[in-house]
Short mmCIF file of C-alpha atoms in Angstrom, two decimals:
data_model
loop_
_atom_site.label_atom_id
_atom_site.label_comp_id
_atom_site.label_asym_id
_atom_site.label_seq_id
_atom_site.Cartn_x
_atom_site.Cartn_y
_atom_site.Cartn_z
CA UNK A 1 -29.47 -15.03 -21.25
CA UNK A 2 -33.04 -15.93 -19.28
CA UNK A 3 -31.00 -18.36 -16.99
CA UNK A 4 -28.29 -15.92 -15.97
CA UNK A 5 -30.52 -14.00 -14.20
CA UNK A 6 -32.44 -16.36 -12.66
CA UNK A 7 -29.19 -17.37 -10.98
CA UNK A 8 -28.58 -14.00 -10.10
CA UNK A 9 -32.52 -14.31 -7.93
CA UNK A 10 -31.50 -17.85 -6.86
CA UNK A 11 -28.19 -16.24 -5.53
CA UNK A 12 -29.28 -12.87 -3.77
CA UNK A 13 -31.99 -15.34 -2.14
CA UNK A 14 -29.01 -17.55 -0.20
CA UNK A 15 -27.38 -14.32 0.43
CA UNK A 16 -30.62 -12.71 2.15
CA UNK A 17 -31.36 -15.93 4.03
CA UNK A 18 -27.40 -15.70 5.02
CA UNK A 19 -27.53 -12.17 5.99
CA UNK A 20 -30.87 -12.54 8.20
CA UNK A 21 -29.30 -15.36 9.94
CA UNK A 22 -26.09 -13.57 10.67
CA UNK A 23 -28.14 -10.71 11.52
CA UNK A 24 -30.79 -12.28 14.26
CA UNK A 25 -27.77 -14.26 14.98
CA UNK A 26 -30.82 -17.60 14.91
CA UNK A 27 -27.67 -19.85 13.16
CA UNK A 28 -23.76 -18.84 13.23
CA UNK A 29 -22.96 -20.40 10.10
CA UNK A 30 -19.48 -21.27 9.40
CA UNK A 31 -17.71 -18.72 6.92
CA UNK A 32 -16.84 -21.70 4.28
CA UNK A 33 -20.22 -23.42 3.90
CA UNK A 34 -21.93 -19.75 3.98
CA UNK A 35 -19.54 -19.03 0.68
CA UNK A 36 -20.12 -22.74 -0.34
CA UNK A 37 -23.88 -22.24 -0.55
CA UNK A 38 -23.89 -18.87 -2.23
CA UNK A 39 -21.45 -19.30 -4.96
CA UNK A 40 -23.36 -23.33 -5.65
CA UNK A 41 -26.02 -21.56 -8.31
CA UNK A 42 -23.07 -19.23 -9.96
CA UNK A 43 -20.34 -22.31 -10.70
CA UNK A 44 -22.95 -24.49 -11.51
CA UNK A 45 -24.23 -22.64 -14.63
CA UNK A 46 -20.68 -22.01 -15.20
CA UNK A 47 -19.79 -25.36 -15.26
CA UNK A 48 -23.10 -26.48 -17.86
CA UNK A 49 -22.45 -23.42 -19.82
CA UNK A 50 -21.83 -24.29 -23.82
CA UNK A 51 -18.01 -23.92 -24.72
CA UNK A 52 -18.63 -21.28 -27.03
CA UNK A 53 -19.35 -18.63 -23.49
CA UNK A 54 -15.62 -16.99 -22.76
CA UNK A 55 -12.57 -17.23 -25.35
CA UNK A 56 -10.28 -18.51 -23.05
CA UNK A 57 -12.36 -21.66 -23.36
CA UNK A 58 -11.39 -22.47 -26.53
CA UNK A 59 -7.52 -20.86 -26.50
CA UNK A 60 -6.36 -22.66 -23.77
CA UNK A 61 -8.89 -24.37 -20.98
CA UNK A 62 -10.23 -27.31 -23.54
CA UNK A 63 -7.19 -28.32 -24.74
CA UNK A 64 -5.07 -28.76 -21.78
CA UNK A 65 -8.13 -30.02 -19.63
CA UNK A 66 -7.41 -32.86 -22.60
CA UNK A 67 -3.69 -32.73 -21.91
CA UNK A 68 -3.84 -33.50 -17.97
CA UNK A 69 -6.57 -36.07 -19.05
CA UNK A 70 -4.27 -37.44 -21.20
CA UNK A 71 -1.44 -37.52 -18.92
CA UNK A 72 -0.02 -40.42 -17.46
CA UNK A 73 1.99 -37.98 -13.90
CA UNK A 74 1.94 -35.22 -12.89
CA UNK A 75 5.24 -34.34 -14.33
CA UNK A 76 5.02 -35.62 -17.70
CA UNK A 77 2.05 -33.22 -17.89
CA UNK A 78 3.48 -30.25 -16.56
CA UNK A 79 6.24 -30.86 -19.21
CA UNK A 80 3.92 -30.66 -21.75
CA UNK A 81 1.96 -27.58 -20.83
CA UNK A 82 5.43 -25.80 -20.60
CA UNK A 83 5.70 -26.20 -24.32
CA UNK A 84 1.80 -26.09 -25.22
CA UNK A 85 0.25 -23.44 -23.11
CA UNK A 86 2.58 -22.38 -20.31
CA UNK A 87 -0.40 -21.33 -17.77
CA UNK A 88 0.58 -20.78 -14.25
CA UNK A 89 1.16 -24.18 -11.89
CA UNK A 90 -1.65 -24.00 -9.68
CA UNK A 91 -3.85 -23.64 -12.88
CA UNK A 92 -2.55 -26.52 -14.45
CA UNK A 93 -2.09 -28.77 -11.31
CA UNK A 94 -5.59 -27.89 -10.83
CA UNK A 95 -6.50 -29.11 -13.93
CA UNK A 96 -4.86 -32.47 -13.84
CA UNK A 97 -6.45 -33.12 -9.99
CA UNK A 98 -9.83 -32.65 -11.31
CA UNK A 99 -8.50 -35.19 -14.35
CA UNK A 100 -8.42 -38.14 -12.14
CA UNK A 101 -11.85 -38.13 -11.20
CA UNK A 102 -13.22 -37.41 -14.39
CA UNK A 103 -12.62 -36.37 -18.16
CA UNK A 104 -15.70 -34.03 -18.51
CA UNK A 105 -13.91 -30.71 -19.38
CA UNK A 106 -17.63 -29.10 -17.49
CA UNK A 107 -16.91 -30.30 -14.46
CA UNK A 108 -13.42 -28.97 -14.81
CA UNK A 109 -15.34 -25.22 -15.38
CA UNK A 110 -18.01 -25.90 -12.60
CA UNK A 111 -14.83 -26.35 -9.79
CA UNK A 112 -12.90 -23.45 -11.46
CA UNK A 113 -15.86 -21.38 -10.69
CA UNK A 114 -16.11 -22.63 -7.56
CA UNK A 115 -12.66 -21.62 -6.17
CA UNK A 116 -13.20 -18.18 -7.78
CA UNK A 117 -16.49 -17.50 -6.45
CA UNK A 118 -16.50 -18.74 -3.42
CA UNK A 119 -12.75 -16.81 -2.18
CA UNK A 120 -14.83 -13.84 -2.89
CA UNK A 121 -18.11 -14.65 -0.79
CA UNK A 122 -15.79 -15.36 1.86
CA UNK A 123 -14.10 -12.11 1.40
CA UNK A 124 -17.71 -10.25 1.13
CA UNK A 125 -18.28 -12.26 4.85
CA UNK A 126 -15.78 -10.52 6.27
CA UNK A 127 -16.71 -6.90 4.71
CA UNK A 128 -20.14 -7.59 6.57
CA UNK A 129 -18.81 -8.05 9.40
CA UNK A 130 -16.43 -5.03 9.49
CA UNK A 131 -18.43 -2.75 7.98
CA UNK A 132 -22.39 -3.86 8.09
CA UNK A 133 -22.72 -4.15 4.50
CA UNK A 134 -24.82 -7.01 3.34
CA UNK A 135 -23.87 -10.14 1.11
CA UNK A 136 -26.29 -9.68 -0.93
CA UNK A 137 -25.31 -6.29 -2.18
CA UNK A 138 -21.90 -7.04 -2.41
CA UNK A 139 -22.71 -10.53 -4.95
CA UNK A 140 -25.12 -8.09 -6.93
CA UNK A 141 -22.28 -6.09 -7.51
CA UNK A 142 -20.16 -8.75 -8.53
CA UNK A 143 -22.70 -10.35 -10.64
CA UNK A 144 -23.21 -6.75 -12.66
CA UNK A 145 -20.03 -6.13 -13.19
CA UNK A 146 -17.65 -9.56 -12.83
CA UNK A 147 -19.51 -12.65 -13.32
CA UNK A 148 -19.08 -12.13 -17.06
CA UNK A 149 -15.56 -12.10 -16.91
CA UNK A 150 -15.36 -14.67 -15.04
CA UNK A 151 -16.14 -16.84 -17.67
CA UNK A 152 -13.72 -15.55 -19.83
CA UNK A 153 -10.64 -15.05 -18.06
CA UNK A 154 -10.54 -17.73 -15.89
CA UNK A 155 -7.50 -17.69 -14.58
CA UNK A 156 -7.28 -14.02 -13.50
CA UNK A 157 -10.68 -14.44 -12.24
CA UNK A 158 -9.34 -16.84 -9.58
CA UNK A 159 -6.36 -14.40 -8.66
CA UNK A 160 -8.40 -11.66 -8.76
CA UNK A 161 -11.23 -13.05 -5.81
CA UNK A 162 -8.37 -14.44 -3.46
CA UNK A 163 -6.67 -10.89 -3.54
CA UNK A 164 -10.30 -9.82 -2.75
CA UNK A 165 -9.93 -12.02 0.33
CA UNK A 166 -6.87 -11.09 0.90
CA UNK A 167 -7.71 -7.41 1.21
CA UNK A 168 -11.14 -8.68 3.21
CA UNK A 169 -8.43 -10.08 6.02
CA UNK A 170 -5.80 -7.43 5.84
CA UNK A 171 -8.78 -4.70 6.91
CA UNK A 172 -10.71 -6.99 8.86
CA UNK A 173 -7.70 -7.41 11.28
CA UNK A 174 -7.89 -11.02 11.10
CA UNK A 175 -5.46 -12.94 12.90
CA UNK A 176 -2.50 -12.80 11.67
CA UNK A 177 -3.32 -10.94 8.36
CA UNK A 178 -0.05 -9.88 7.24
CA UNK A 179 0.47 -13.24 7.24
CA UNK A 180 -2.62 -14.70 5.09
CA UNK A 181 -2.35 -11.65 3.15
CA UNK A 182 0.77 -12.85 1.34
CA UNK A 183 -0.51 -16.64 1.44
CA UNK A 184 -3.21 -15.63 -0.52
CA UNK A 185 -1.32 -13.20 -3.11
CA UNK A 186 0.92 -16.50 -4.05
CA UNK A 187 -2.43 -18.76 -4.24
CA UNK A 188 -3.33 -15.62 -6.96
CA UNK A 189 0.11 -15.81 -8.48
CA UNK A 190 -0.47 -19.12 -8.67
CA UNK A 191 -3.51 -18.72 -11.22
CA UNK A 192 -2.43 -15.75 -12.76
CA UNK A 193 0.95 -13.83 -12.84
CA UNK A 194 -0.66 -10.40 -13.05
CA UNK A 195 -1.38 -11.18 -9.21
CA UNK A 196 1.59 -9.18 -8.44
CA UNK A 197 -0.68 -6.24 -8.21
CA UNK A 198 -1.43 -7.14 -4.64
CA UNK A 199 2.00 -5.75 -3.84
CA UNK A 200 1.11 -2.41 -5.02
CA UNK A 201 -2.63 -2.72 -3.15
CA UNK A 202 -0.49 -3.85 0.45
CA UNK A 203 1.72 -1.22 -0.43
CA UNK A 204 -1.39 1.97 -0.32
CA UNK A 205 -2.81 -0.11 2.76
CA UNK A 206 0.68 0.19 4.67
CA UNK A 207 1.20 3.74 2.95
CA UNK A 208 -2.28 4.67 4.76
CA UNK A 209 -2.24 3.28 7.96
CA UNK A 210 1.19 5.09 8.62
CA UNK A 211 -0.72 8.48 7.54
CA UNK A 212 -1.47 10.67 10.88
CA UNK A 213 -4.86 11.73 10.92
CA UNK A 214 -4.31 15.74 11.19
CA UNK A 215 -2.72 15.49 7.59
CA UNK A 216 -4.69 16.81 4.76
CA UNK A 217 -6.86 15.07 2.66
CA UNK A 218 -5.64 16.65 -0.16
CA UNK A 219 -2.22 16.11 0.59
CA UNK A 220 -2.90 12.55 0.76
CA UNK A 221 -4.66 11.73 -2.42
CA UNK A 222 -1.86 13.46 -4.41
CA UNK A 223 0.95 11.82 -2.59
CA UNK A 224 -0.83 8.85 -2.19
CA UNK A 225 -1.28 9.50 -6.38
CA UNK A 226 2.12 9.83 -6.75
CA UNK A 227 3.42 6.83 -4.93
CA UNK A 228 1.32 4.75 -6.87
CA UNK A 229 2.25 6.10 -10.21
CA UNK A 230 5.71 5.76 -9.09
CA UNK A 231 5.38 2.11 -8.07
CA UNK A 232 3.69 1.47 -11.05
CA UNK A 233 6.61 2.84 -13.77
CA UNK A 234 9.02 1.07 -11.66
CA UNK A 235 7.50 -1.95 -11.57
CA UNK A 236 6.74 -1.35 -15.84
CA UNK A 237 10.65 -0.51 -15.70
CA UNK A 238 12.24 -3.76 -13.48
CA UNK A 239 9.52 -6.06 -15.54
CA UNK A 240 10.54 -4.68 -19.02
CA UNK A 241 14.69 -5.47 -17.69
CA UNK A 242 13.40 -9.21 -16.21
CA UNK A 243 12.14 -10.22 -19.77
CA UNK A 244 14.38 -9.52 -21.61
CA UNK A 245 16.65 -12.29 -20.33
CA UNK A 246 14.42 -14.60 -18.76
CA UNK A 247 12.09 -17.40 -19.98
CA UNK A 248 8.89 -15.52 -19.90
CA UNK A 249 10.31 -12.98 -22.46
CA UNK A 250 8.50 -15.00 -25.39
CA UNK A 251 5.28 -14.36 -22.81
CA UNK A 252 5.25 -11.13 -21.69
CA UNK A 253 7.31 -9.20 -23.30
CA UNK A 254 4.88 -8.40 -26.02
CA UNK A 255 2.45 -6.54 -23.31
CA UNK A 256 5.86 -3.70 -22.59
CA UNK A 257 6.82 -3.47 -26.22
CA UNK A 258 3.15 -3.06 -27.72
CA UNK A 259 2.91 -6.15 -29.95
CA UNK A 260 0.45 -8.16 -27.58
CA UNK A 261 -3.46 -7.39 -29.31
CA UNK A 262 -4.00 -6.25 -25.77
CA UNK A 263 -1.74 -3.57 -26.05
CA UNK A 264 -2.93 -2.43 -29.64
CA UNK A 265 -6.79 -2.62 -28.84
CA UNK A 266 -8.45 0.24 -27.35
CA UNK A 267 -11.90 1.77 -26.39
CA UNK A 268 -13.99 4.99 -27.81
CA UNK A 269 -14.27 7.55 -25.57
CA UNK A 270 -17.48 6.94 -25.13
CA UNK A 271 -17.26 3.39 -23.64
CA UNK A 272 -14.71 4.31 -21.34
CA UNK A 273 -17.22 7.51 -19.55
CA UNK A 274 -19.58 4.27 -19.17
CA UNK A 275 -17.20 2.22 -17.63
CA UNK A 276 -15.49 4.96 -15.37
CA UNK A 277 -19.14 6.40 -14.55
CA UNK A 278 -19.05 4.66 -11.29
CA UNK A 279 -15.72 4.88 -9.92
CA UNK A 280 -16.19 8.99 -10.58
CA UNK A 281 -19.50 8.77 -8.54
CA UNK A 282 -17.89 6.85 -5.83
CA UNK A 283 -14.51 9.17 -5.77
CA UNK A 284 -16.70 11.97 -5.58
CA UNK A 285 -18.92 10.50 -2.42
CA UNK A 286 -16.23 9.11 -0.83
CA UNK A 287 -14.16 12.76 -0.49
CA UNK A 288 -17.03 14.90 0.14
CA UNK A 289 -18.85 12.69 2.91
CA UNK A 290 -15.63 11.33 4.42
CA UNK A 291 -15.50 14.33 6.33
CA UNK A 292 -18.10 13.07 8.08
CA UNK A 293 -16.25 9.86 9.55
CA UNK A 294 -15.65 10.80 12.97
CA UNK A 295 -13.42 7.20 13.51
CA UNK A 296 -10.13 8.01 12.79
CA UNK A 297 -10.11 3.97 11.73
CA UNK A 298 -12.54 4.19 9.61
CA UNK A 299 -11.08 7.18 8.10
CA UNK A 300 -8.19 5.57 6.97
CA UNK A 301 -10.13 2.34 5.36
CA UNK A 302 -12.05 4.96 3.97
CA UNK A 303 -9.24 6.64 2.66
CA UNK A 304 -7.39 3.56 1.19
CA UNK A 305 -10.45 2.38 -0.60
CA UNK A 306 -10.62 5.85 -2.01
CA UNK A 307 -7.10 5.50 -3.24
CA UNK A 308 -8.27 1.89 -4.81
CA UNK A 309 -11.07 3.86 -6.60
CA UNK A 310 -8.65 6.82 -8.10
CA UNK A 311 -6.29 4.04 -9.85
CA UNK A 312 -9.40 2.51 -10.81
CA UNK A 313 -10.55 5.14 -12.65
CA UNK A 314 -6.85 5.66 -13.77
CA UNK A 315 -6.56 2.35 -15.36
CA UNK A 316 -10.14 2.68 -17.07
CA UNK A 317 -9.56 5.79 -18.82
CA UNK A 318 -5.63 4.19 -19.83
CA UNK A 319 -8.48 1.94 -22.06
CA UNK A 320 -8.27 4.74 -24.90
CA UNK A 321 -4.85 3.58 -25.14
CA UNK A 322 -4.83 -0.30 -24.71
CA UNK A 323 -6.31 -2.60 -22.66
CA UNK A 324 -3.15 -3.85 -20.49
CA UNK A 325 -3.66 -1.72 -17.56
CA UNK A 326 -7.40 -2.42 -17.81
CA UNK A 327 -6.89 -5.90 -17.18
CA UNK A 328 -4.20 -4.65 -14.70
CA UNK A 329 -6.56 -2.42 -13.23
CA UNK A 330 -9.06 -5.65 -12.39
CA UNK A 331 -7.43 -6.04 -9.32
CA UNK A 332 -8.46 -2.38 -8.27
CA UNK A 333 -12.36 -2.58 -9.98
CA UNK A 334 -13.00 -5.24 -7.51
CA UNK A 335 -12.96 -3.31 -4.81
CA UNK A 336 -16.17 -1.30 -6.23
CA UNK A 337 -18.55 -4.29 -4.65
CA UNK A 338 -17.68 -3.25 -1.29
CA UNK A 339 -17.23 0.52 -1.86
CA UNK A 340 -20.26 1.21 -3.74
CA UNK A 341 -22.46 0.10 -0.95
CA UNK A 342 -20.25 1.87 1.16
CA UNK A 343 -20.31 5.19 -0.40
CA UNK A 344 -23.91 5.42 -1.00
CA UNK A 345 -24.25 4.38 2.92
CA UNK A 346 -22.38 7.59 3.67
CA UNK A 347 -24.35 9.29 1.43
CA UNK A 348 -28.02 7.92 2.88
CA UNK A 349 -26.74 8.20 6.70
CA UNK A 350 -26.12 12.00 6.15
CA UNK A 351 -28.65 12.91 3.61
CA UNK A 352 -31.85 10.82 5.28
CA UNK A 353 -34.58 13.04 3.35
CA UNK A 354 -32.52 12.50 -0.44
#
């Protein structure tokens, strides 16, 4: 466990060096190679790591790394994962790319790293930016809380950083973020199907920016509440309908009607008041020192992030119950590496003495 957290020191040093130069402005570093150098000491452990590190090693990522090695085209292969493993196509042309070059099912795990890490370094560039929070924070964050999983489920773990960027460019007002907002969602899709939560998150964005700023804060949470609760059971309801004639019924279908393990495990109480310790704290910063915000822009980020946080929390207590909207609700927990720095920095900026 030693060499995990050296990484973590090796990593929060390229992010400080990063941060000082983009601070002192001594070396404008492009955005990629910034992300590139930062994520190199995470996806390389990940890559050397021994196979027995993450389940979905061993269920699916060995064996059809051997497949596409294996494979003669491109189509023969995707044939055969269709009947083997049927993982999403960017996953599995992914797999078969890196299969041309070599057969060494690390090197496979180092550059599936890679592409998840580095989408969300690029993502925590762009929260800097906006919002003066630093790198290294941010990677601390995600290296408490997400670098674990990311050796496990490796494909949501790719979805879930590009929606990260995604999100990172929608509030960022990059150029043309609409755009490279739903560019990004299909790259996710592409890795994992559960990246169809990025409709609901562009859904409270556009819900929020539409909000006038005399309205209640109150007022919002609840209806804000409400709409995604709504979207949620009617997205449950349409996906329930969808399998039950199409080909992923044999899937997914087990995750509506309770048969999937996911859906029959479930945490103690007292696991989920540790996980949903910090979301609380944040909720609880975020409404009592928004006030504060005298930017009626940054109200409204505030605001949306603080809608992220309550179906957060939402989908870790639904733990007690199953884990499907946990690993639903991964899409939402991600957001607590930029909000967590930027709740306590409301709290420090108006509370100088505490």
């Amino acid at each position: 466990m030693d060499v995990y957290f050296y990484v973590l020191i090796i990593t929060v040093l390229l992010a400080l060096i990063d941060d000082y130069l983009y601070k002192f402005s001594f070396f404008d570093m492009p955005k990629f190679l910034s992300a590139l150098t930062i994520a190199l000491p995470m996806s390389i452990i990940a890559g050397l790591r021994n196979w027995n590190i993450g389940t979905d090693v061993h269920i699916y990522g060995y064996g059809e790394f051997n497949i596409a090695t294996a494979a003669t085209s491109l189509h023969t292969y995707i044939q055969s994962i269709s009947t083997h493993y049927r993982t999403e196509i960017l996953y599995s042309v992914l797999n078969f790319v890196v299969s041309r070059f070599t057969n060494n099912v690390n090197i496979f795990l180092f550059v599936l790293s890679l592409i998840t890490v580095i989408p969300f370094c690029l993502g925590c560039i762009l929260f800097r930016k906006k919002f003066n929070i630093p790198v290294w924070i941010q990677v601390t964050i995600f290296w408490g809380l997400f670098y674990g999983n990311s050796l496990n489920l490796m494909r949501q773990s790719v979805a879930i950083a590009f929606v990260y960027l995604a999100v990172a460019m929608l509030m960022c007002n990059e150029k043309w973020n609409n755009v490279s907002f739903f560019i990004l969602s299909a790259v996710a899709f592409g890795f994992h199907r559960t990246a169809f939560m990025s409709i609901i998150i562009w859904m409270i964005y556009q819900y929020i920016n539409k909000l006038s700023g005399k309205a209640k804060l109150s007022f919002q949470i609840v209806s804000g509440a409400l709409l995604i609760a709504f979207g949620a059971n009617l997205g449950l309801l349409v996906m329930s309908k969808a399998l039950n004639t199409s080909s992923l019924a044999i899937k997914y279908k087990q995750y509506i009607d309770g048969s999937n393990w996911l859906a029959q495990t479930s945490y103690g109480w007292t696991r989920i008041l540790m996980l949903s310790a910090l979301p609380l704290m944040l909720l609880i910063i975020l409404l009592v020192y928004r006030k504060y915000i005298k930017n009626q822009a940054d109200q409204k980020y505030i605001l949306f992030l603080t809608l992220i946080l309550v179906v957060d929390l939402v989908t870790q207590i639904s733990a007690f119950s199953g884990k499907v909207l946990l690993r639903l609700g991964l899409y939402f927990a991600i957001f607590e590496c930029i909000t967590a720095p930027l709740a306590f920095k409301l709290l420090l900026e108006k509370n100088q003495g505490f």
